[in-house]
PDB file of C-alpha atoms in Angstrom:
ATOM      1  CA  UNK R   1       0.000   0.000   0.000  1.00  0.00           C
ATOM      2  CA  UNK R   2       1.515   3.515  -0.977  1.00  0.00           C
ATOM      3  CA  UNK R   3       2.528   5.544   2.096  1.00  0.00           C
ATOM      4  CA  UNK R   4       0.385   8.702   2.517  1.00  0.00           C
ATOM      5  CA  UNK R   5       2.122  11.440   3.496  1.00  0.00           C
ATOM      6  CA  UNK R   6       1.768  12.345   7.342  1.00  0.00           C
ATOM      7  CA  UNK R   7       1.275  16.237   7.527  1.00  0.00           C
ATOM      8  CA  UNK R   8       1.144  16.612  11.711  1.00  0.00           C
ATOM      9  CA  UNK R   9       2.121  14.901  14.205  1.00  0.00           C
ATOM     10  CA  UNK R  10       1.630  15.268  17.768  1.00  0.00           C
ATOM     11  CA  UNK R  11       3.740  13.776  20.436  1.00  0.00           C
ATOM     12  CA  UNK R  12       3.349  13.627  24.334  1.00  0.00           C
ATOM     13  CA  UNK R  13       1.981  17.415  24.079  1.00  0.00           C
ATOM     14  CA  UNK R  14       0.830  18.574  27.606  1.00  0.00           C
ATOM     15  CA  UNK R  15      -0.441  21.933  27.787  1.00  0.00           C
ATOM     16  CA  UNK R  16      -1.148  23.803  31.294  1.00  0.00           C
ATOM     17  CA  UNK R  17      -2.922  27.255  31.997  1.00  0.00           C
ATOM     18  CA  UNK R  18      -1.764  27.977  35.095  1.00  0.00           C
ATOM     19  CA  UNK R  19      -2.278  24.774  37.631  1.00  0.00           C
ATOM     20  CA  UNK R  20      -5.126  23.246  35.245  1.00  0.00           C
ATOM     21  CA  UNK R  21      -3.658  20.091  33.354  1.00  0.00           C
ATOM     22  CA  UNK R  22      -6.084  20.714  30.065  1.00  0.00           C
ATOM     23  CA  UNK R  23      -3.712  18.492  27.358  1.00  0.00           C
ATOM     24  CA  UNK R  24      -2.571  15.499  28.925  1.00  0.00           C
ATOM     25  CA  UNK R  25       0.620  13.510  26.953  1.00  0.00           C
ATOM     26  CA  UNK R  26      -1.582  13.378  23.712  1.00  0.00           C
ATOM     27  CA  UNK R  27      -0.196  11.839  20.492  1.00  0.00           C
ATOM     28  CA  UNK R  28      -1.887  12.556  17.778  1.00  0.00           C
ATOM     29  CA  UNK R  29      -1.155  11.664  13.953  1.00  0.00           C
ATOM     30  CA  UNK R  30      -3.255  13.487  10.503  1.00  0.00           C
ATOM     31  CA  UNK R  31      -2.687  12.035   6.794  1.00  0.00           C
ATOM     32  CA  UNK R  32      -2.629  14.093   3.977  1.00  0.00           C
ATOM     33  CA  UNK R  33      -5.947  14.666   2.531  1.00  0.00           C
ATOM     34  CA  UNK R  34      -7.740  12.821   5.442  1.00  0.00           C
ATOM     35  CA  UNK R  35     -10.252  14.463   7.441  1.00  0.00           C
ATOM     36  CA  UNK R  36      -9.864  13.655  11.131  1.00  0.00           C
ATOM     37  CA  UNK R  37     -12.828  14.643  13.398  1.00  0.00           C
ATOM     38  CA  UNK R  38     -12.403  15.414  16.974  1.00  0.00           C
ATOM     39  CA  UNK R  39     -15.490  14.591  19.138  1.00  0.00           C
ATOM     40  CA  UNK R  40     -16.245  14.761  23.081  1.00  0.00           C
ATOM     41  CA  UNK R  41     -17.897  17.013  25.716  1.00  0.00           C
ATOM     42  CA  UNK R  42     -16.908  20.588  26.290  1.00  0.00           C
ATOM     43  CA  UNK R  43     -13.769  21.199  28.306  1.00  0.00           C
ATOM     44  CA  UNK R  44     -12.591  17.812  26.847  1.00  0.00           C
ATOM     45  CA  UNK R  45      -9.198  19.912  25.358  1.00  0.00           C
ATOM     46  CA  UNK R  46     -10.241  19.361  22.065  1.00  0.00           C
ATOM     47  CA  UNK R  47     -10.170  23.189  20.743  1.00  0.00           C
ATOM     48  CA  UNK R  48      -6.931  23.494  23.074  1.00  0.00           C
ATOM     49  CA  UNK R  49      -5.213  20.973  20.880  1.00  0.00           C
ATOM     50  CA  UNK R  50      -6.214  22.625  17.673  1.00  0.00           C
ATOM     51  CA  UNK R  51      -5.105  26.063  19.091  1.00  0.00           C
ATOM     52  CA  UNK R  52      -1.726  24.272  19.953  1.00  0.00           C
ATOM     53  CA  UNK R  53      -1.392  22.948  16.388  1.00  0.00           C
ATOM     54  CA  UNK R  54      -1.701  26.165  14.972  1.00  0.00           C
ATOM     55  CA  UNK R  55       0.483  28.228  17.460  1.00  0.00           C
ATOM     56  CA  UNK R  56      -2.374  30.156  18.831  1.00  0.00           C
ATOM     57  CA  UNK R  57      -1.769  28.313  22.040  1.00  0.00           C
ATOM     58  CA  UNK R  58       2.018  27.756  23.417  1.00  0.00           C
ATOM     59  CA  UNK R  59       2.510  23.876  24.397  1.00  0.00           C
ATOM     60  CA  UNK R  60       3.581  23.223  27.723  1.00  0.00           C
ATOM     61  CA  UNK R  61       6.164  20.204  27.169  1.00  0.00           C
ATOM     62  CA  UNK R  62       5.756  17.586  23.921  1.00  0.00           C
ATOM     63  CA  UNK R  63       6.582  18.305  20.561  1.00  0.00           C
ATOM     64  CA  UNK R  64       4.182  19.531  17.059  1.00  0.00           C
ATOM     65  CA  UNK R  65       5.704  18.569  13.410  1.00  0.00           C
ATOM     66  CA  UNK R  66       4.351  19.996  10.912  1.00  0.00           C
ATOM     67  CA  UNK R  67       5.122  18.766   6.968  1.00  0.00           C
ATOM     68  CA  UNK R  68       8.528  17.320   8.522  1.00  0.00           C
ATOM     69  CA  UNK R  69       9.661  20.369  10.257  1.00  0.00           C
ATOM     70  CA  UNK R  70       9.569  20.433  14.314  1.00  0.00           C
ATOM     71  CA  UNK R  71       7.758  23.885  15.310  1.00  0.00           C
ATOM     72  CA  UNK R  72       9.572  25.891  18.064  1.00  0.00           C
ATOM     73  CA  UNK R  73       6.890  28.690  18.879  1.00  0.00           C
ATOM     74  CA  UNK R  74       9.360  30.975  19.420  1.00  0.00           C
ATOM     75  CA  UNK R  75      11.346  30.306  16.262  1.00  0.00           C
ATOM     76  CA  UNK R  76      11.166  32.718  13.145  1.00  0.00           C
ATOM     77  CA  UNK R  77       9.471  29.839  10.663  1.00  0.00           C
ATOM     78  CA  UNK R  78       6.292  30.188  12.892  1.00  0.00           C
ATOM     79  CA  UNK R  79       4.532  32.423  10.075  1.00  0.00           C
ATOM     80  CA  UNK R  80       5.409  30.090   7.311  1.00  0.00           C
ATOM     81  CA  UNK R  81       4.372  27.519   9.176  1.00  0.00           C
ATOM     82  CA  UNK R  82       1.072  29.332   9.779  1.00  0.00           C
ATOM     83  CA  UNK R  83       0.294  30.115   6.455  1.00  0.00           C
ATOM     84  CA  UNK R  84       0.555  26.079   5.599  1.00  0.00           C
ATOM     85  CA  UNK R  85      -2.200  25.913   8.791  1.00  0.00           C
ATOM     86  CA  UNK R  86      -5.491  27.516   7.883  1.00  0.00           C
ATOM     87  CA  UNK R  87      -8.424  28.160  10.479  1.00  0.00           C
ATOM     88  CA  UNK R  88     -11.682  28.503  10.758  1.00  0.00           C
ATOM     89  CA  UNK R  89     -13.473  29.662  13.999  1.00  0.00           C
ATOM     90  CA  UNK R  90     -16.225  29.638  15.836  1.00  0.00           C
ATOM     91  CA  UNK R  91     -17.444  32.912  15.462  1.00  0.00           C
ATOM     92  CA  UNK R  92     -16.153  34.485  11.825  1.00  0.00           C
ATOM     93  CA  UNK R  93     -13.710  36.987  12.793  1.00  0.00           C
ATOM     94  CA  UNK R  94     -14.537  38.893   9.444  1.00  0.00           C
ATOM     95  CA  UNK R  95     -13.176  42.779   9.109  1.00  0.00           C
ATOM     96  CA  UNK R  96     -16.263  44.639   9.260  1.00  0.00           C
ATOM     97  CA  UNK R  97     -15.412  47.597   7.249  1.00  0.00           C
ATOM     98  CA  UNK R  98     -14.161  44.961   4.425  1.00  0.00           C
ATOM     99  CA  UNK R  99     -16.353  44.111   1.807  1.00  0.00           C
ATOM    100  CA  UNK R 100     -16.662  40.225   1.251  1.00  0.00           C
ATOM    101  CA  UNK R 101     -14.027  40.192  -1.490  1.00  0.00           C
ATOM    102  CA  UNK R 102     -11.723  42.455   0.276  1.00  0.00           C
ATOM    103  CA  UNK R 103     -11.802  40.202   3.239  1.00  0.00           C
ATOM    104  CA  UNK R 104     -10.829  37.114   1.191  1.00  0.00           C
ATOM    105  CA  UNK R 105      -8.153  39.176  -0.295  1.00  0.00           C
ATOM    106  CA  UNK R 106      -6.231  40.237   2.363  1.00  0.00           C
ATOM    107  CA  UNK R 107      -4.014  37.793   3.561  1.00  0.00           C
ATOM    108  CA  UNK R 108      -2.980  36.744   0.293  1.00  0.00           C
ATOM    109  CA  UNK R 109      -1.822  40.756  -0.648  1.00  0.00           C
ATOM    110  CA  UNK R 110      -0.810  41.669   3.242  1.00  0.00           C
ATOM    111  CA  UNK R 111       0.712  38.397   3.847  1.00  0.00           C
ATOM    112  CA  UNK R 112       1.985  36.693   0.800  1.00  0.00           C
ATOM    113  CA  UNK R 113       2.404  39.852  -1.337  1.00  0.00           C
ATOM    114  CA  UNK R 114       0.225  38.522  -4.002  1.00  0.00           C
ATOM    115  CA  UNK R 115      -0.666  41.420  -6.966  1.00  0.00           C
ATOM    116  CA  UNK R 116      -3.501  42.446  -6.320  1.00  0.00           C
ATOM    117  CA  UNK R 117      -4.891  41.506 -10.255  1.00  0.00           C
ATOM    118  CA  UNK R 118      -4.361  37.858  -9.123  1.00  0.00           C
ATOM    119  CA  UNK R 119      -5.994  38.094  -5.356  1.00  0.00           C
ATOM    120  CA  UNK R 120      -9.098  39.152  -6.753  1.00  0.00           C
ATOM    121  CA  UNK R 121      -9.115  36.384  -9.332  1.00  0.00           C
ATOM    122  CA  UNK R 122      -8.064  33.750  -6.882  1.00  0.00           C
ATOM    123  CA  UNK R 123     -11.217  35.974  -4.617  1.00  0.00           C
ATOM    124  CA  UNK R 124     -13.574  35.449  -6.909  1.00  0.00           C
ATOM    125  CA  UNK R 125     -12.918  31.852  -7.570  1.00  0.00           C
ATOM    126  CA  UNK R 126     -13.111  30.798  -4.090  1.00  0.00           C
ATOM    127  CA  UNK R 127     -16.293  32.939  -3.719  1.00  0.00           C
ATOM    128  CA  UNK R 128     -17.710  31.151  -6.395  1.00  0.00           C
ATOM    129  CA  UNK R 129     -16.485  27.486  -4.601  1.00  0.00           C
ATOM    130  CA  UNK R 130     -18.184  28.702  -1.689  1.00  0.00           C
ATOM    131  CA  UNK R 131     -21.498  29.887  -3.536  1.00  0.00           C
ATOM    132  CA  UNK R 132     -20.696  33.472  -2.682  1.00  0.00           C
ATOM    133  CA  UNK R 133     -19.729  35.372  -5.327  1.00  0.00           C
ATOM    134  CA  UNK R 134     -22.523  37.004  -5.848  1.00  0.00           C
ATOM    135  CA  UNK R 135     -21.966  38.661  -2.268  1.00  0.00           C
ATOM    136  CA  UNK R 136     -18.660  40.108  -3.058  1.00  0.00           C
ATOM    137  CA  UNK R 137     -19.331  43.786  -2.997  1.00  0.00           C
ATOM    138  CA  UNK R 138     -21.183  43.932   0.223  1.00  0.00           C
ATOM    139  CA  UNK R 139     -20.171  43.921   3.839  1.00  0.00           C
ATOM    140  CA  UNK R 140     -20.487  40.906   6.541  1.00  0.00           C
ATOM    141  CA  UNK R 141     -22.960  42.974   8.509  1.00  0.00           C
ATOM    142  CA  UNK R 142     -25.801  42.182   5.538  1.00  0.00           C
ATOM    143  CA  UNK R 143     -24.880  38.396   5.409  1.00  0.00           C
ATOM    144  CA  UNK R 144     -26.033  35.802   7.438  1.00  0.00           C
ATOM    145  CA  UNK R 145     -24.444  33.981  10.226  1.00  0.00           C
ATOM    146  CA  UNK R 146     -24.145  30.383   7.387  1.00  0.00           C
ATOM    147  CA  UNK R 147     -22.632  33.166   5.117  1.00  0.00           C
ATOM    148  CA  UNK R 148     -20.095  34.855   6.973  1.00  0.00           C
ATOM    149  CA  UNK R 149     -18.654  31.879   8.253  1.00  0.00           C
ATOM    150  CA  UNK R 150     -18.518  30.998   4.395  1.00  0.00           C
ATOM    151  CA  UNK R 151     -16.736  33.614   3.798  1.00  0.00           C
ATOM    152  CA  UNK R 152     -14.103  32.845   6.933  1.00  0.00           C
ATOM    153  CA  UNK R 153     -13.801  29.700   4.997  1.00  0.00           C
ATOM    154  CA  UNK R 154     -12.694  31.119   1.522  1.00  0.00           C
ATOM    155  CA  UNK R 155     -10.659  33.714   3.327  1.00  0.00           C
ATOM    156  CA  UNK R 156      -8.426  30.445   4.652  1.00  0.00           C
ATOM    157  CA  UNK R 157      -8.158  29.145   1.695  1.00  0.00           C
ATOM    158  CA  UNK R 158      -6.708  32.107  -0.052  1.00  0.00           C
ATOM    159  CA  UNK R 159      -3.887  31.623   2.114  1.00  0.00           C
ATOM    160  CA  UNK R 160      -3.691  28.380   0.023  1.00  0.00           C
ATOM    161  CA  UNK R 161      -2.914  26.085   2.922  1.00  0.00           C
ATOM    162  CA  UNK R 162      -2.145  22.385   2.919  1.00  0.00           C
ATOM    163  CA  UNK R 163      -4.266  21.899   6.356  1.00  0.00           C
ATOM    164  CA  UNK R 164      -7.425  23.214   7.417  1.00  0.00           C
ATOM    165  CA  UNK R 165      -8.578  23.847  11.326  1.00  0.00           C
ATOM    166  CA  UNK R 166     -11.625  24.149  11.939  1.00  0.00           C
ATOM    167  CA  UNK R 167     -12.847  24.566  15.606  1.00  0.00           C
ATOM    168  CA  UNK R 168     -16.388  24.461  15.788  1.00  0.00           C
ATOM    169  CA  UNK R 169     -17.659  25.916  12.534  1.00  0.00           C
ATOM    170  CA  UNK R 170     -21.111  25.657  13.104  1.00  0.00           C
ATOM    171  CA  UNK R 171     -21.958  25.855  16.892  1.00  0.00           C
ATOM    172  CA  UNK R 172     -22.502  30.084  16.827  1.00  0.00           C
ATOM    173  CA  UNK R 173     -25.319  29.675  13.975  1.00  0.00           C
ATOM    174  CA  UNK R 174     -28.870  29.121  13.600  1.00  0.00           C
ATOM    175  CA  UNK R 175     -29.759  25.498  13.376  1.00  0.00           C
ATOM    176  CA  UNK R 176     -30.985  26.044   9.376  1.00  0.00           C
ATOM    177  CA  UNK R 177     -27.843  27.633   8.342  1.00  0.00           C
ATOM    178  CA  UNK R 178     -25.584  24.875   9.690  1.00  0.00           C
ATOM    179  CA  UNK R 179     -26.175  22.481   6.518  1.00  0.00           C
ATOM    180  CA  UNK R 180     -24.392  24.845   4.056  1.00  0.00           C
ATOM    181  CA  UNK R 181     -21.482  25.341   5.916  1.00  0.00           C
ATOM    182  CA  UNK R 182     -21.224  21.867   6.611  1.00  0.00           C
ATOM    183  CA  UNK R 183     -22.011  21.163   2.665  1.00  0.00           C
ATOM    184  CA  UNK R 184     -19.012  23.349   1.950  1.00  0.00           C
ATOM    185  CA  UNK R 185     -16.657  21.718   4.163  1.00  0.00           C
ATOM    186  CA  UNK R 186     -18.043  17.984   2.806  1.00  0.00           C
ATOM    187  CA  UNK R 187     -16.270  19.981  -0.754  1.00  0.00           C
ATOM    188  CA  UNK R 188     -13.103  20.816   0.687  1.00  0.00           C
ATOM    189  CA  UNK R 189     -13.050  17.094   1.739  1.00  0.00           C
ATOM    190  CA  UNK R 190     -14.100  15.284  -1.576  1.00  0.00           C
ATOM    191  CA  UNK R 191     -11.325  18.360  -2.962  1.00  0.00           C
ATOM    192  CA  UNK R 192      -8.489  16.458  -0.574  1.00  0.00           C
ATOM    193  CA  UNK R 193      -8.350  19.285   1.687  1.00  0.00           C
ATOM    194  CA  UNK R 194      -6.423  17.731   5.098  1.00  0.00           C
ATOM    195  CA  UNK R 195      -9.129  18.588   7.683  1.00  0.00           C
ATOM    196  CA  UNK R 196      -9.027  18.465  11.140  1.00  0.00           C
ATOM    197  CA  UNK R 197     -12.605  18.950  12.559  1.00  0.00           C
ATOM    198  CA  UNK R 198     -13.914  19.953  16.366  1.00  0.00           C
ATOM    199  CA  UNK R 199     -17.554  19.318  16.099  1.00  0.00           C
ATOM    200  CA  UNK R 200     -20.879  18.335  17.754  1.00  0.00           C
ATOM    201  CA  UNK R 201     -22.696  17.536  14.462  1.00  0.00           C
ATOM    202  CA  UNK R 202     -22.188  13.478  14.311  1.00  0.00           C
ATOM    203  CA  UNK R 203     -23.718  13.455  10.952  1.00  0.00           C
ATOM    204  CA  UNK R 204     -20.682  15.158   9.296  1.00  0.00           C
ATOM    205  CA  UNK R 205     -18.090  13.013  11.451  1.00  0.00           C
ATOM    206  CA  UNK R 206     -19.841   9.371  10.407  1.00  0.00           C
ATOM    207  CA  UNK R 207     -20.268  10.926   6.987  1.00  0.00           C
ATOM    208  CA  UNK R 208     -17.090  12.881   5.953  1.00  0.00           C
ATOM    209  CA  UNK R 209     -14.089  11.783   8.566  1.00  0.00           C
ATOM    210  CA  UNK R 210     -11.615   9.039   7.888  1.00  0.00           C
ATOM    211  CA  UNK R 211     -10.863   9.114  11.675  1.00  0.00           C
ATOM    212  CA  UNK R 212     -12.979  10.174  14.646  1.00  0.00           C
ATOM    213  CA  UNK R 213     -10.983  11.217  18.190  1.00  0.00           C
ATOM    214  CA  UNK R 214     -12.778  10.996  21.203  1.00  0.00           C
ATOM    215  CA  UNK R 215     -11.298  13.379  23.843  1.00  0.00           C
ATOM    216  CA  UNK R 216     -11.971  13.523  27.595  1.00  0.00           C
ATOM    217  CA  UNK R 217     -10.253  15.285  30.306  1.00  0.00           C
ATOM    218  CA  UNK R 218      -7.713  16.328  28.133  1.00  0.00           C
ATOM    219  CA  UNK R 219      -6.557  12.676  26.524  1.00  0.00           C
ATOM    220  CA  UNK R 220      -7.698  11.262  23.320  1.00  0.00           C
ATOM    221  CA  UNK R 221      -9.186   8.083  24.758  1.00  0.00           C
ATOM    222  CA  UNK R 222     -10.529   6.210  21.196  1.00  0.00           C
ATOM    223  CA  UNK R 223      -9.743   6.876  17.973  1.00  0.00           C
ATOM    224  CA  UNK R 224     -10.477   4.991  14.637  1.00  0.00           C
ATOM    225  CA  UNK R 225     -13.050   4.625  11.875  1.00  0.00           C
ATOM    226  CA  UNK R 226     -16.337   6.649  12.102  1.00  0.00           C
ATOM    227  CA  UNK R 227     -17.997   3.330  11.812  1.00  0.00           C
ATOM    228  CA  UNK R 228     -16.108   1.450  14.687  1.00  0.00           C
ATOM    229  CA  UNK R 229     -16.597   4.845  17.515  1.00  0.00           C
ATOM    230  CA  UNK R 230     -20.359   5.232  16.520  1.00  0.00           C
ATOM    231  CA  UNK R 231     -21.175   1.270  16.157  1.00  0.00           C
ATOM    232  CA  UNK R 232     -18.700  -0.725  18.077  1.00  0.00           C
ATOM    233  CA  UNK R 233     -16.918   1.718  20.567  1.00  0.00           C
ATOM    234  CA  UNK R 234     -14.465  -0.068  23.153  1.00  0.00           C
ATOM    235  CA  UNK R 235     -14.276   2.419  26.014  1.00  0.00           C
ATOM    236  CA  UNK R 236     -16.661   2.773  28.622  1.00  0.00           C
ATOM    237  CA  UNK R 237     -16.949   6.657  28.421  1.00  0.00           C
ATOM    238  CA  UNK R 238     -16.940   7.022  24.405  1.00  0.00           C
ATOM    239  CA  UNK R 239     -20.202   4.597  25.133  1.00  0.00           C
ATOM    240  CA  UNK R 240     -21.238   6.963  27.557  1.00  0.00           C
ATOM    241  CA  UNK R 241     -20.865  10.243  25.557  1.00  0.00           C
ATOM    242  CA  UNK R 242     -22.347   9.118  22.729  1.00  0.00           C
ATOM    243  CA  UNK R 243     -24.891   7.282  24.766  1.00  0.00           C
ATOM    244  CA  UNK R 244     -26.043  10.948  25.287  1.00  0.00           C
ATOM    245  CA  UNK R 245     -25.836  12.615  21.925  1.00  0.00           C
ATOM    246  CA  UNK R 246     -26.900   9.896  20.374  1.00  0.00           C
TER     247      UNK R 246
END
């Protein structure tokens, strides 16, 4: 079988804020173009650990590899490394005096130094990907909650990354508007985006991940197929979690 490429990896990473032990010695592997879906309760760790992967959060001890290359927080390659990590929040983060285009834009001409001729053609395409090009000329305050975090997405991938973070894309929106976001992230997927996904909705994980994580008090406890952690899990409190949601 041909070797997929491994694009993080995460060794015995502990992560403390102040006395409170929230990452606890997790190892943690992602594939090229898989999608890897972190599940459990709130507090679990699980948007700590994506926060770590992308340098928003310092590691305590443990080490983060990234395409090959170890990542020292406090080393220079920490914005290269960043733009190769894109991420998607909970709540959109969009500039508000930005029109939609000019928001997608930005990183790409700030950032990468991208003319600007070729942002806004890269813009529009992504717009378009993301069923939003219509929308490019007005400003996040007249879009929807589904839309805007639409737009967040398209604004990562200007950046052009090779992974995608995504902490909880859907939990700040109306219950109607979750399905297109989660219908553009299904794209990305069948695209061979590398995803790494902390969500509630179990629909998308059993439908769209190649690996489900189940976190609790800070350690990924079971990990493995969607259909094995919905159907057949081994532990006692994935059984119980999803005994709950489920």
């Amino acid at each position: 079988m041909e070797q997929t490429n491994e694009m993080i990896r995460v060794e015995k990473l502990n992560k403390y804020f102040g006395n409170l032990h929230v990452l606890k010695d997790v190892n943690f592997s992602v594939r090229e173009s898989d999608v890897v879906v972190l599940i459990g309760a709130s507090g679990s760790g699980k948007s700590t650990l994506l926060r770590c992967m992308n340098f928003l959060e310092v590691k305590t001890s443990g080490s983060i590899t990234i395409e090959g290359t170890q990542v020292e927080p406090k080393k220079a390659n920490l914005n290269k490394i960043r733009e190769k990590v894109g991420m998607v929040f909970q709540h959109f983060n969009l500039f508000p005096h930005k029109t939609v285009l000019q928001n997608v834009i930005e990183g790409p001409i700030q950032v990468k130094k991208v003319p600007k001729s070729t942002a806004v053609k890269e813009g529009k395409e992504l717009l378009d990907k993301v069923g939003l090009l219509e929308k490019k000329d007005v400003y996040p305050s007249k879009l929807s909650g589904g839309q805007k975090q639409r737009v967040a997405i398209a604004r990562s991938l200007a950046m052009k990354p090779d992974v995608m973070l995504f902490d909880e894309p859907t939990s700040a929106l109306d219950p109607e508007l979750v399905g297109e976001v989660l219908a553009t992230m299904k794209t990305l997927a069948n695209d061979g985006m590398t995803m790494v996904v902390v969500t509630h909705e179990m629909g998308f994980a059993r439908e769209v991940a190649d690996f489900v994580c189940y976190m609790h008090d800070g350690r990924i406890v079971e990990s493995g197929q969607p259909e094995r952690i919905f159907d057949h899990p081994q532990e006692q409190r994935t059984q119980e979690f999803l005994g709950s949601i489920l």
